[in-house]
Amino acid sequence: MKEVRGGKAWLGILRIAYKLLTNDRPKFAALIVGIAFAVFLMVQMTSIFAGILGRASSTVTNIGARVWVMDPAVKTVANNIPMPDYVLDAVRSIDGVKYAVPLYSSGALVRLKSGSYQAVTVVGLDESSLYGRPDLVEGNVEDIYAENAFIAVRDAEFSKLEKPQIGTEFELNDHRGVIIGFAKVTSAGLFGTPTLYTTYKRAIQYIPSSRYTISFILVEPKNNADIQHIQEQVRRIGYLAQTKEEFVGKIARYYMFQTGLGTNILIMTVVSFIVGLSISGQTFYTFILENREKFGAIKAIGAKGHELLVMILFQATFTALTGYGLGVGLCSLLIALARFRLPNYAASITYLNLGIAFIMVVIIAGISSCIGIRKVVNIEPFEIFRG
Amino acid sequence: MAAAAVKAMGLVKWFGEGDARTFAVKDVSFEAHFGEMLFIVGPSGSGKTTLLSMISGILRPDAGEVQVEDRKIWSMTNDEIADFRLNTVGFVFQDYHLFPRLTTAENVAIPLILRRENWDDAIKVAETYLEIVGLKERTGLTPRKLSGGEQQRVAIARAIVGRPDILIFDEPTASLDGDTGRKIVDFIKKEILNDRRCIIIVTHDGRIYEYADRIMQMEDGKIMNTVQGALHEE
Ligand SMILES: Nc1ncnc2c1ncn2[C@@H]1O[C@H](COP(=O)(O)OP(=O)(O)O)[C@@H](O)[C@H]1O
Ligand SMILES: [Mg+2]
């Protein structure tokens, strides 16, 4: 009896498994489409979710401060509750604070050259440090000190400002404004409004404000170990200090659980997983059942239980990976197409999304092949033989 | 006489439990020899397929043992039994059980591939066996494109490609017309039987009884009598 063992010896068996799987084109296509659809749904949903979450905290990411001080009731950047000036002084006097600067952030309405009005977000940076300033792609950041100077962010919303040039003028509450530069940012906003940067002083001068004007206090600690102490001291005066990550997380949780939008997308993601699981689980299971007889014949001829197992696992893995690739490809294509039509389309395929979808696919393939494997490994070749 | 190729000893098989229990095979013992073409005949439901399955390592008997050459197969582990099926027996199933999506050559090569032979070599050997059964021109087709008789011959090629000592056919002519059926059995007897092989054929097709060396008659799970030499239906 000739015994050949080792990896290469499996090739023929895997090739049979592959042919049994793919030679039935319509069924194989149904399998692949099922899994691709499931992956597509999952990646699409989680990408939209990730896109929205990323954008919801875009200001925090773009400003980049390590620690943010705010009113404890603040849930997002957009809805800030202004703080009195003494808070800034108090924060500055905390041990471990290297420096602390005010940040102004508010919505406003500008009147463009054409005479139409456009909602914008105005961010006012601390005069002396310009802490949190964006990188300019055009113009000189020093010009922000010039009269009426504003920097426009060249993000997806930029076109709403009617393609301004350096020197383009607009009106903001009867004040003249002039664009002196263009900034790029790492993260675009969720709210569909262009962003204008100016100095803190000019911002509160141009935009009618309540008694208090500081939206956030940006803190640079002397070192990371001081952060906890700073947070405690800020809490003592009735305010909240959060690290960038904590703040981003808070915003994410807010959108996830306290807005209909986030909750719905979360539910949709779960639903897409369940739908995907049932579609592809069902097709794969049917496939195995329909091939039960074939596996039975192979077993009768002399295949061992573990060889059938390897064949099914190979088929499941191959199907899952092909479907996964197709689903991810389809999703990327669709998001790219959507971006092409809507530059502001909020979806981002992150490695985390891909990873989640991948794990889901592995679970789907695992569960359905587990059920299938039991059906096949327990098969009685006699049933086949009997005819 | 040399050691028996197949020795069945007190084989019993039942199906169902309790009141529903029915005996398909009741205490069957017999021997089959190398160089012999043994027919098992009997009416439908008499236990022929069940008996074949027990002697070929496919169905575990409820009592009794099967000795093939010098090995007691029902004392072996499941993997050993699988190896026994792969290396020592060749079957032709009643409904052929070819893989409709594989080519005839790939179908025939399966036992070799399960023996971990190299794919290309296995296909080559399979092609020579297809030639032996007269299907040289059909190696690249899928079984659906073949007639019933041709499919039967593919199944025969798959059964003999691994050069098994024991060949087992379950109703090989059941779905063939009389002429084709006789031709195939004639071919099996002339080309495949030799003195190192034992062929057991289950049938109730009287038209092929003339090819038997010995005929065992089964009825109701028991062997009623054994007839030496070919038997001709009147
Ligand atoms: N899996 C099974 N479950 C229940 N009864 C069975 C099973 N297999 C065979 N039988 C019964 O065993 C008897 C013998 O069947 P079988 O060996 O197929 O007969 P034959 O091949 O001679 O037609 C029949 O009565 C059949 O109904
Ligand atoms: Mg039968």
XYZ file of C-alpha atoms and ligand atoms in Angstrom:
649
model
C 0.000 0.000 0.000
C 1.477 3.306 -1.036
C 1.341 6.052 1.543
C 2.058 9.604 0.511
C 1.546 12.199 3.209
C 2.204 15.849 3.780
C 0.818 19.135 2.521
C 1.155 18.462 -1.160
C -0.851 15.291 -0.855
C -3.907 17.333 0.152
C -3.867 19.292 -3.077
C -5.815 16.745 -5.078
C -8.491 16.460 -2.404
C -8.805 20.230 -2.173
C -9.026 20.398 -5.935
C -11.929 17.968 -5.893
C -13.588 20.053 -3.176
C -13.022 23.172 -5.243
C -14.503 21.600 -8.354
C -17.494 20.230 -6.502
C -18.065 23.742 -5.174
C -17.515 25.879 -8.237
C -18.541 23.628 -11.088
C -22.137 24.149 -10.156
C -22.029 27.734 -11.364
C -25.559 28.905 -10.512
C -25.405 27.535 -6.994
C -21.932 28.829 -6.410
C -22.999 32.231 -7.730
C -25.965 32.215 -5.342
C -23.649 31.416 -2.451
C -21.165 34.128 -3.328
C -23.882 36.692 -3.917
C -25.460 35.824 -0.558
C -22.240 36.336 1.348
C -21.190 39.352 -0.707
C -24.566 40.918 0.011
C -24.216 40.267 3.719
C -20.706 41.716 3.769
C -21.850 44.627 1.692
C -24.630 45.434 4.137
C -22.373 45.151 7.135
C -19.523 47.175 5.703
C -21.876 49.774 4.311
C -23.695 50.221 7.589
C -20.632 50.278 9.778
C -18.894 52.617 7.336
C -21.728 55.083 7.397
C -21.704 54.822 11.124
C -17.958 55.335 11.332
C -18.203 58.193 8.870
C -20.838 59.954 10.896
C -19.065 59.398 14.184
C -15.810 60.630 12.718
C -17.457 63.756 11.436
C -19.429 64.448 14.548
C -16.190 64.939 16.400
C -14.269 66.496 13.533
C -13.721 69.798 15.359
C -12.135 67.982 18.278
C -9.862 66.073 15.923
C -8.963 69.131 13.878
C -8.242 71.439 16.804
C -6.221 68.651 18.334
C -5.967 69.948 21.920
C -5.037 67.324 24.500
C -7.558 68.404 27.139
C -10.888 70.153 26.696
C -12.662 72.031 29.472
C -16.392 72.519 29.055
C -19.688 72.819 30.839
C -20.599 69.353 32.169
C -23.848 69.430 30.183
C -22.091 69.702 26.839
C -22.707 66.644 24.645
C -21.181 67.696 21.321
C -19.004 70.442 19.913
C -21.878 72.000 18.051
C -24.011 72.634 21.106
C -21.604 74.214 23.521
C -22.557 76.139 26.607
C -20.418 79.280 26.992
C -18.370 79.609 30.163
C -17.472 82.789 32.071
C -13.940 84.185 31.862
C -13.041 83.310 35.450
C -13.013 79.644 34.496
C -10.118 80.341 32.146
C -8.185 82.035 34.931
C -8.953 79.200 37.308
C -7.786 76.590 34.817
C -4.606 78.535 34.121
C -3.788 78.510 37.815
C -4.064 74.707 38.151
C -0.772 72.936 38.765
C 0.379 70.965 35.763
C -1.275 73.213 33.205
C 1.351 74.352 30.734
C -1.048 76.711 29.087
C -4.795 77.095 28.618
C -6.487 79.122 25.899
C -10.109 79.902 25.047
C -11.824 78.608 21.946
C -14.895 80.105 20.399
C -17.141 78.017 18.214
C -20.531 78.992 16.928
C -22.826 78.897 13.990
C -23.374 82.093 12.020
C -24.900 83.299 8.796
C -22.731 84.977 6.146
C -23.897 86.951 3.171
C -21.901 85.973 0.129
C -20.911 88.133 -2.800
C -23.854 86.950 -4.846
C -26.111 88.214 -2.123
C -27.222 84.792 -0.905
C -26.884 83.677 2.699
C -24.948 80.681 3.865
C -24.735 79.094 7.303
C -21.165 78.655 8.525
C -19.326 77.515 11.614
C -17.001 80.158 12.967
C -14.079 79.027 15.090
C -12.257 81.692 17.043
C -8.676 80.901 18.023
C -6.759 82.389 20.921
C -4.981 85.567 19.679
C -1.597 85.058 21.209
C -1.026 81.366 20.549
C -3.407 80.527 17.673
C -3.584 77.166 19.456
C -5.552 74.686 17.379
C -4.934 76.477 14.106
C -5.234 74.456 10.930
C -2.495 73.949 8.358
C -2.814 76.369 5.503
C -2.637 75.169 1.942
C -2.742 78.711 0.630
C -2.040 82.055 2.290
C -0.154 82.976 5.428
C -1.460 82.210 8.903
C -0.051 85.517 10.275
C -2.545 87.335 8.086
C -5.237 86.234 10.499
C -4.257 89.282 12.555
C -5.075 91.563 9.627
C -8.309 93.491 9.589
C -11.465 91.377 9.061
C -9.372 88.309 8.307
C -10.881 84.824 8.045
C -9.438 81.505 6.931
C -11.744 79.208 4.985
C -11.442 75.457 5.310
C -11.128 73.709 2.003
C -13.234 70.675 2.787
C -16.217 69.144 1.068
C -18.372 72.121 2.108
C -16.045 74.650 0.629
C -17.989 74.986 -2.611
C -20.925 76.410 -0.687
C -18.893 79.599 -0.240
C -19.064 80.134 -4.016
C -15.432 79.271 -4.741
C -13.757 82.179 -2.929
C -10.244 83.367 -3.698
C -7.807 85.030 -1.356
C -9.244 88.497 -0.934
C -12.836 87.458 -1.504
C -15.130 89.429 0.744
C -18.354 88.564 2.515
C -20.567 90.014 5.192
C -21.056 88.677 8.686
C -23.673 90.500 10.715
C -22.944 93.783 8.937
C -19.228 93.312 9.462
C -16.995 92.965 6.503
C -15.006 89.744 6.277
C -12.189 88.838 3.942
C -10.662 85.467 3.143
C -6.903 85.505 3.696
C -6.086 81.837 3.376
C -7.260 78.299 2.925
C -6.803 75.490 5.377
C -6.922 71.789 5.042
C -8.300 69.684 7.842
C -7.950 66.036 8.673
C -11.622 65.444 9.282
C -14.637 66.970 7.568
C -17.671 67.995 9.572
C -21.031 66.328 9.785
C -23.238 69.344 9.671
C -22.826 70.389 6.087
C -21.624 73.890 6.843
C -18.344 75.472 5.739
C -15.935 76.402 8.516
C -14.262 79.800 8.928
C -11.373 80.351 11.306
C -10.652 83.722 12.794
C -9.318 85.113 16.053
C -11.228 84.688 19.270
C -11.656 88.432 19.709
C -12.945 89.025 16.220
C -15.345 86.118 16.503
C -17.038 87.448 19.642
C -16.992 90.919 18.199
C -18.728 89.888 14.952
C -21.184 87.380 16.339
C -23.725 88.521 18.889
C -23.085 86.492 21.999
C -24.582 85.838 25.358
C -22.906 87.128 28.516
C -20.308 84.381 28.437
C -18.214 83.759 25.391
C -15.750 80.926 25.990
C -17.043 77.789 24.236
C -14.175 75.559 25.306
C -10.897 75.959 27.108
C -8.081 74.104 25.423
C -5.470 72.878 27.850
C -1.963 71.660 27.228
C -0.768 69.762 30.302
C 2.867 69.835 31.317
C 2.836 66.083 30.982
C 0.335 63.254 30.764
C 0.578 62.455 34.448
C -0.902 65.860 35.268
C -4.108 65.215 33.362
C -5.859 63.438 36.194
C -5.054 66.220 38.628
C -6.273 68.836 36.156
C -9.520 66.947 35.700
C -10.073 66.839 39.463
C -9.391 70.537 39.922
C -11.713 71.462 37.064
C -14.443 69.316 38.565
C -14.071 71.260 41.851
C -15.079 74.491 40.148
C -18.084 72.789 38.575
C -16.771 72.190 35.096
C -15.608 69.186 33.138
C -12.161 68.488 31.704
C -11.897 65.682 29.191
C -9.037 64.358 27.158
C -9.437 64.458 23.414
C -10.193 60.739 23.368
C -12.766 61.008 26.136
C -14.486 63.876 24.377
C -14.527 62.032 21.020
C -15.892 58.988 22.815
C -18.585 61.066 24.508
C -19.642 62.556 21.187
C -19.688 59.112 19.624
C -21.849 57.733 22.425
C -24.140 60.703 22.147
C -24.729 60.079 18.468
C -24.880 56.359 18.907
C -27.372 56.200 21.721
C -29.045 59.559 22.104
C -29.925 60.484 18.569
C -32.346 58.614 16.338
C -29.755 58.670 13.582
C -27.063 56.796 15.449
C -29.397 54.344 17.122
C -31.025 53.521 13.822
C -27.736 52.889 12.126
C -26.649 50.756 15.030
C -29.841 48.737 14.730
C -29.417 48.530 10.968
C -25.913 47.186 11.423
C -27.179 44.467 13.709
C -30.038 43.750 11.305
C -27.647 43.585 8.363
C -25.602 41.055 10.243
C -28.630 38.932 10.999
C -29.881 39.203 7.421
C -26.421 38.387 6.123
C -26.102 35.492 8.502
C -29.421 34.031 7.462
C -28.921 34.551 3.741
C -25.477 33.095 3.544
C -25.967 30.544 6.282
C -29.062 29.342 4.505
C -27.453 29.133 1.069
C -24.376 27.419 2.406
C -26.409 24.973 4.409
C -28.598 24.188 1.400
C -25.483 23.724 -0.673
C -24.086 21.197 1.761
C -27.396 19.360 2.013
C -27.672 19.171 -1.744
C -24.173 17.770 -1.872
C -24.716 15.356 0.982
C -25.122 12.538 -1.460
C -21.845 13.414 -3.190
C -19.997 13.527 0.118
C -21.637 10.225 0.998
C -20.338 8.673 -2.211
C -16.844 9.999 -1.540
C -17.022 8.593 1.956
C -18.175 5.232 0.614
C -15.246 5.167 -1.788
C -12.915 5.585 1.165
C -12.604 9.199 2.308
C -12.096 9.494 6.054
C -14.132 11.757 8.289
C -11.354 14.296 8.675
C -10.861 14.446 4.925
C -14.517 15.360 4.413
C -14.094 17.927 7.169
C -11.147 19.519 5.413
C -13.079 19.555 2.146
C -16.047 21.351 3.671
C -13.895 23.798 5.611
C -11.996 24.549 2.447
C -15.221 25.142 0.554
C -16.573 27.345 3.328
C -13.363 29.358 3.565
C -13.083 29.775 -0.161
C -16.694 30.859 -0.475
C -16.472 33.188 2.498
C -13.302 34.883 1.288
C -14.562 35.281 -2.261
C -17.860 36.671 -1.011
C -16.040 38.918 1.415
C -13.777 40.326 -1.264
C -16.694 40.898 -3.578
C -18.775 42.530 -0.853
C -15.989 44.854 0.249
C -15.207 45.706 -3.369
C -18.838 46.457 -4.104
C -19.098 48.611 -1.024
C -15.953 50.605 -1.824
C -17.210 51.112 -5.335
C -20.571 52.325 -4.128
C -19.087 54.679 -1.555
C -16.681 56.021 -4.180
C -19.593 56.544 -6.562
C -21.651 58.217 -3.854
C -18.719 60.517 -3.029
C -18.416 61.358 -6.667
C -21.999 62.563 -6.708
C -22.113 63.897 -3.134
C -18.729 65.096 -1.967
C -20.105 65.311 1.533
C -21.158 61.644 1.700
C -20.304 60.555 5.202
C -18.970 57.033 5.080
C -15.535 55.752 5.751
C -14.361 52.178 5.384
C -12.004 51.719 8.277
C -9.861 48.723 9.077
C -12.113 48.246 12.056
C -15.164 47.947 9.787
C -13.373 45.531 7.518
C -12.221 43.591 10.523
C -15.728 43.446 11.987
C -17.183 42.317 8.658
C -14.418 39.748 8.327
C -15.075 38.327 11.764
C -18.785 38.248 10.951
C -18.091 36.357 7.727
C -15.899 33.913 9.579
C -18.695 33.429 12.103
C -21.252 33.002 9.312
C -19.096 30.502 7.438
C -18.177 28.811 10.693
C -21.743 28.394 11.888
C -23.091 27.215 8.569
C -20.259 24.801 7.937
C -20.527 23.494 11.498
C -24.134 22.556 10.890
C -23.171 21.233 7.471
C -20.232 19.269 8.777
C -22.405 17.422 11.272
C -24.763 16.492 8.452
C -21.948 15.267 6.250
C -19.645 13.574 8.708
C -22.592 11.650 10.152
C -23.707 10.580 6.718
C -24.239 6.847 6.352
C -22.794 5.794 2.996
C -25.183 2.865 3.087
C -27.982 5.313 2.345
C -26.137 6.196 -0.836
C -25.234 2.664 -1.696
C -28.763 1.428 -1.287
C -29.987 3.657 -4.081
C -8.643 -24.206 -1.931
C -6.772 -20.990 -1.049
C -7.973 -18.611 1.662
C -11.360 -17.127 0.924
C -11.404 -13.669 -0.576
C -14.461 -12.790 1.471
C -15.764 -14.739 4.407
C -19.055 -13.675 5.938
C -19.711 -15.153 9.362
C -23.137 -15.018 10.950
C -24.055 -11.586 9.645
C -27.146 -10.005 11.131
C -28.603 -6.598 10.415
C -31.818 -5.085 11.610
C -33.444 -1.729 11.140
C -35.676 0.090 13.569
C -36.139 -0.569 17.260
C -38.736 -2.268 19.434
C -41.894 -3.331 17.687
C -40.728 -1.633 14.505
C -37.591 -3.758 14.330
C -37.250 -5.653 11.078
C -34.431 -7.991 10.212
C -32.933 -7.257 6.796
C -30.241 -9.929 7.047
C -30.637 -12.926 9.336
C -27.526 -14.893 10.192
C -25.853 -15.105 6.796
C -22.572 -16.949 6.305
C -20.808 -17.646 3.032
C -17.452 -17.515 1.315
C -16.409 -15.980 -1.969
C -13.186 -16.878 -3.697
C -10.574 -15.294 -5.882
C -11.131 -15.893 -9.549
C -14.818 -16.284 -8.896
C -17.810 -14.347 -10.105
C -20.450 -14.822 -7.426
C -24.017 -13.754 -8.008
C -26.410 -12.956 -5.210
C -29.957 -13.064 -6.517
C -33.316 -12.684 -4.894
C -36.430 -10.562 -4.874
C -36.426 -6.918 -4.034
C -36.266 -6.343 -0.290
C -34.615 -9.694 0.435
C -31.543 -8.019 1.958
C -29.048 -8.166 -0.904
C -27.865 -4.559 -0.738
C -27.678 -4.727 3.046
C -25.502 -7.824 2.808
C -23.212 -6.256 0.182
C -22.795 -3.180 2.350
C -21.716 -5.241 5.325
C -19.110 -7.220 3.400
C -17.676 -4.116 1.775
C -17.134 -2.104 4.939
C -19.973 0.309 4.411
C -22.559 -0.861 6.930
C -21.690 -2.173 10.380
C -23.489 -5.450 11.116
C -25.452 -5.896 14.334
C -23.851 -9.282 14.758
C -21.271 -11.357 12.925
C -17.997 -10.528 11.273
C -16.548 -10.240 7.792
C -13.082 -11.451 6.982
C -11.527 -10.166 3.789
C -8.310 -11.909 2.860
C -7.009 -12.267 6.401
C -8.469 -9.151 8.023
C -11.546 -8.951 10.179
C -12.936 -5.680 8.926
C -15.483 -4.977 11.626
C -12.786 -5.128 14.276
C -10.913 -2.245 12.689
C -11.186 1.464 13.484
C -13.289 3.707 11.276
C -10.222 5.136 9.558
C -8.872 1.653 8.914
C -12.214 0.647 7.451
C -12.114 3.716 5.201
C -8.653 2.659 4.053
C -9.945 -0.840 3.482
C -12.729 0.494 1.277
C -10.291 2.683 -0.581
C -7.623 0.086 -1.190
C -9.268 -3.297 -1.214
C -12.805 -2.929 -2.524
C -14.238 -1.335 -5.601
C -17.970 -0.764 -5.876
C -20.374 0.059 -8.547
C -23.368 1.650 -6.911
C -26.800 0.867 -8.167
C -27.312 4.441 -9.371
C -23.635 4.895 -10.329
C -23.285 8.010 -8.135
C -21.013 9.779 -10.530
C -20.293 13.448 -9.919
C -22.234 15.310 -12.586
C -19.963 18.358 -12.466
C -16.665 16.530 -12.811
C -15.396 15.124 -16.092
C -15.483 11.375 -16.537
C -11.700 11.266 -16.102
C -11.945 13.209 -12.835
C -14.731 10.928 -11.668
C -12.628 7.877 -12.345
C -9.560 9.420 -10.704
C -11.255 10.003 -7.331
C -10.055 6.811 -5.614
C -6.486 7.591 -6.697
C -6.765 11.160 -5.479
C -8.089 9.945 -2.141
C -4.970 7.786 -2.034
C -3.079 11.057 -2.329
C -1.707 10.391 -5.739
C -0.596 13.342 -7.786
C -3.485 14.898 -9.735
C -1.978 14.688 -13.210
C -0.815 11.111 -12.724
C -4.230 10.132 -11.386
C -5.975 11.660 -14.392
C -3.621 9.824 -16.749
C -4.283 6.503 -15.086
C -8.012 7.266 -15.121
C -7.832 7.891 -18.835
C -6.226 4.530 -19.478
C -9.009 2.871 -17.486
C -11.613 4.760 -19.464
C -9.927 3.364 -22.521
C -10.187 -0.122 -21.057
C -13.952 0.266 -20.652
C -14.175 1.642 -24.193
C -14.703 5.308 -23.396
C -11.457 6.730 -24.665
C -13.263 9.485 -26.536
C -15.319 10.505 -23.539
C -12.679 11.460 -20.978
C -13.329 15.197 -21.081
C -17.119 15.066 -20.925
C -19.295 15.251 -17.866
C -21.426 12.195 -17.109
C -24.656 13.966 -18.085
C -23.563 13.901 -21.681
C -23.271 10.110 -21.595
C -25.855 7.377 -22.101
C -26.852 5.059 -19.249
C -24.568 2.291 -20.478
C -21.666 4.684 -20.805
C -22.235 6.015 -17.297
C -22.265 2.452 -16.043
C -18.893 1.891 -17.675
C -17.500 5.074 -16.105
C -18.636 3.711 -12.740
C -16.874 0.430 -13.534
C -13.696 2.271 -14.461
C -13.879 4.150 -11.139
C -14.341 0.854 -9.287
C -11.347 -0.842 -10.897
C -8.946 2.088 -11.236
C -7.413 1.368 -7.837
C -6.928 -2.315 -8.709
C -9.031 -3.609 -5.832
C -9.085 -7.306 -4.995
C -12.784 -7.347 -4.332
C -15.270 -5.862 -6.769
C -18.851 -5.377 -5.814
C -21.688 -4.530 -8.153
C -25.186 -3.729 -6.969
C -27.731 -4.374 -9.709
C -25.358 -3.346 -12.484
C -27.882 -3.919 -15.237
C -31.006 -2.616 -13.528
C -31.207 0.587 -15.501
C -29.836 -0.754 -18.787
C -31.594 -2.430 -21.677
C -31.033 -6.153 -22.042
C -28.383 -5.959 -24.724
C -26.280 -3.310 -23.004
C -26.630 -5.143 -19.706
C -25.365 -8.400 -21.136
C -22.505 -6.662 -22.889
C -21.380 -5.038 -19.688
C -21.462 -8.227 -17.649
C -19.709 -10.031 -20.490
C -17.051 -7.335 -20.377
C -16.717 -7.617 -16.591
C -16.269 -11.354 -16.819
C -13.817 -11.329 -19.704
C -11.758 -8.230 -18.981
C -11.960 -7.562 -15.278
C -12.194 -10.918 -13.572
C -8.912 -12.666 -13.007
C -7.631 -15.158 -10.493
C -6.495 -12.478 -8.082
C -9.914 -10.889 -8.032
C -13.249 -11.759 -6.592
C -16.346 -10.240 -8.097
C -19.689 -10.241 -6.316
C -22.701 -9.140 -8.283
C -26.139 -8.553 -6.849
C -28.892 -8.756 -9.391
C -32.355 -9.984 -10.082
C -31.878 -9.696 -13.800
C -32.337 -13.265 -15.144
C -30.797 -12.305 -18.476
C -27.285 -12.262 -17.011
C -27.389 -15.362 -14.794
C -25.465 -17.275 -17.452
C -22.276 -15.380 -16.493
C -22.253 -16.572 -12.886
C -19.740 -19.042 -11.521
C -21.954 -19.564 -8.527
C -25.347 -18.204 -7.591
C -26.562 -17.636 -4.061
C -30.278 -17.174 -3.669
C -31.498 -14.865 -0.955
C -34.948 -14.593 0.387
C -36.215 -12.722 3.391
C -32.730 -12.025 4.731
C -31.473 -15.578 4.413
C -29.528 -17.576 1.871
C -31.911 -20.244 0.641
C -29.581 -22.220 -1.595
C -26.389 -21.971 -3.601
C -26.061 -23.184 -7.158
C -22.724 -23.996 -8.759
C -22.150 -22.829 -12.316
C -24.227 -20.708 -14.546
C -27.958 -20.933 -14.251
C -30.216 -20.361 -17.168
C -33.682 -19.019 -16.774
C -36.200 -21.123 -18.557
N -32.099 2.178 6.361
C -33.132 1.301 6.456
N -34.106 1.522 7.347
C -35.115 0.658 7.460
N -35.246 -0.460 6.745
C -34.314 -0.719 5.826
C -33.200 0.146 5.643
N -32.412 -0.368 4.688
C -33.024 -1.523 4.294
N -34.146 -1.718 4.969
C -35.044 -2.859 4.835
O -34.263 -4.015 4.814
C -34.748 -4.924 3.884
C -33.686 -5.305 2.884
O -33.362 -4.209 2.083
P -32.276 -4.274 0.935
O -31.032 -4.816 1.491
O -32.221 -2.947 0.300
O -32.936 -5.314 -0.063
P -32.614 -5.636 -1.592
O -31.317 -4.957 -1.934
O -32.547 -7.113 -1.647
O -33.754 -5.107 -2.380
C -35.948 -4.279 3.228
O -37.108 -4.749 3.869
C -35.759 -2.842 3.507
O -36.979 -2.174 3.586
Mg -30.889 -3.447 -3.413
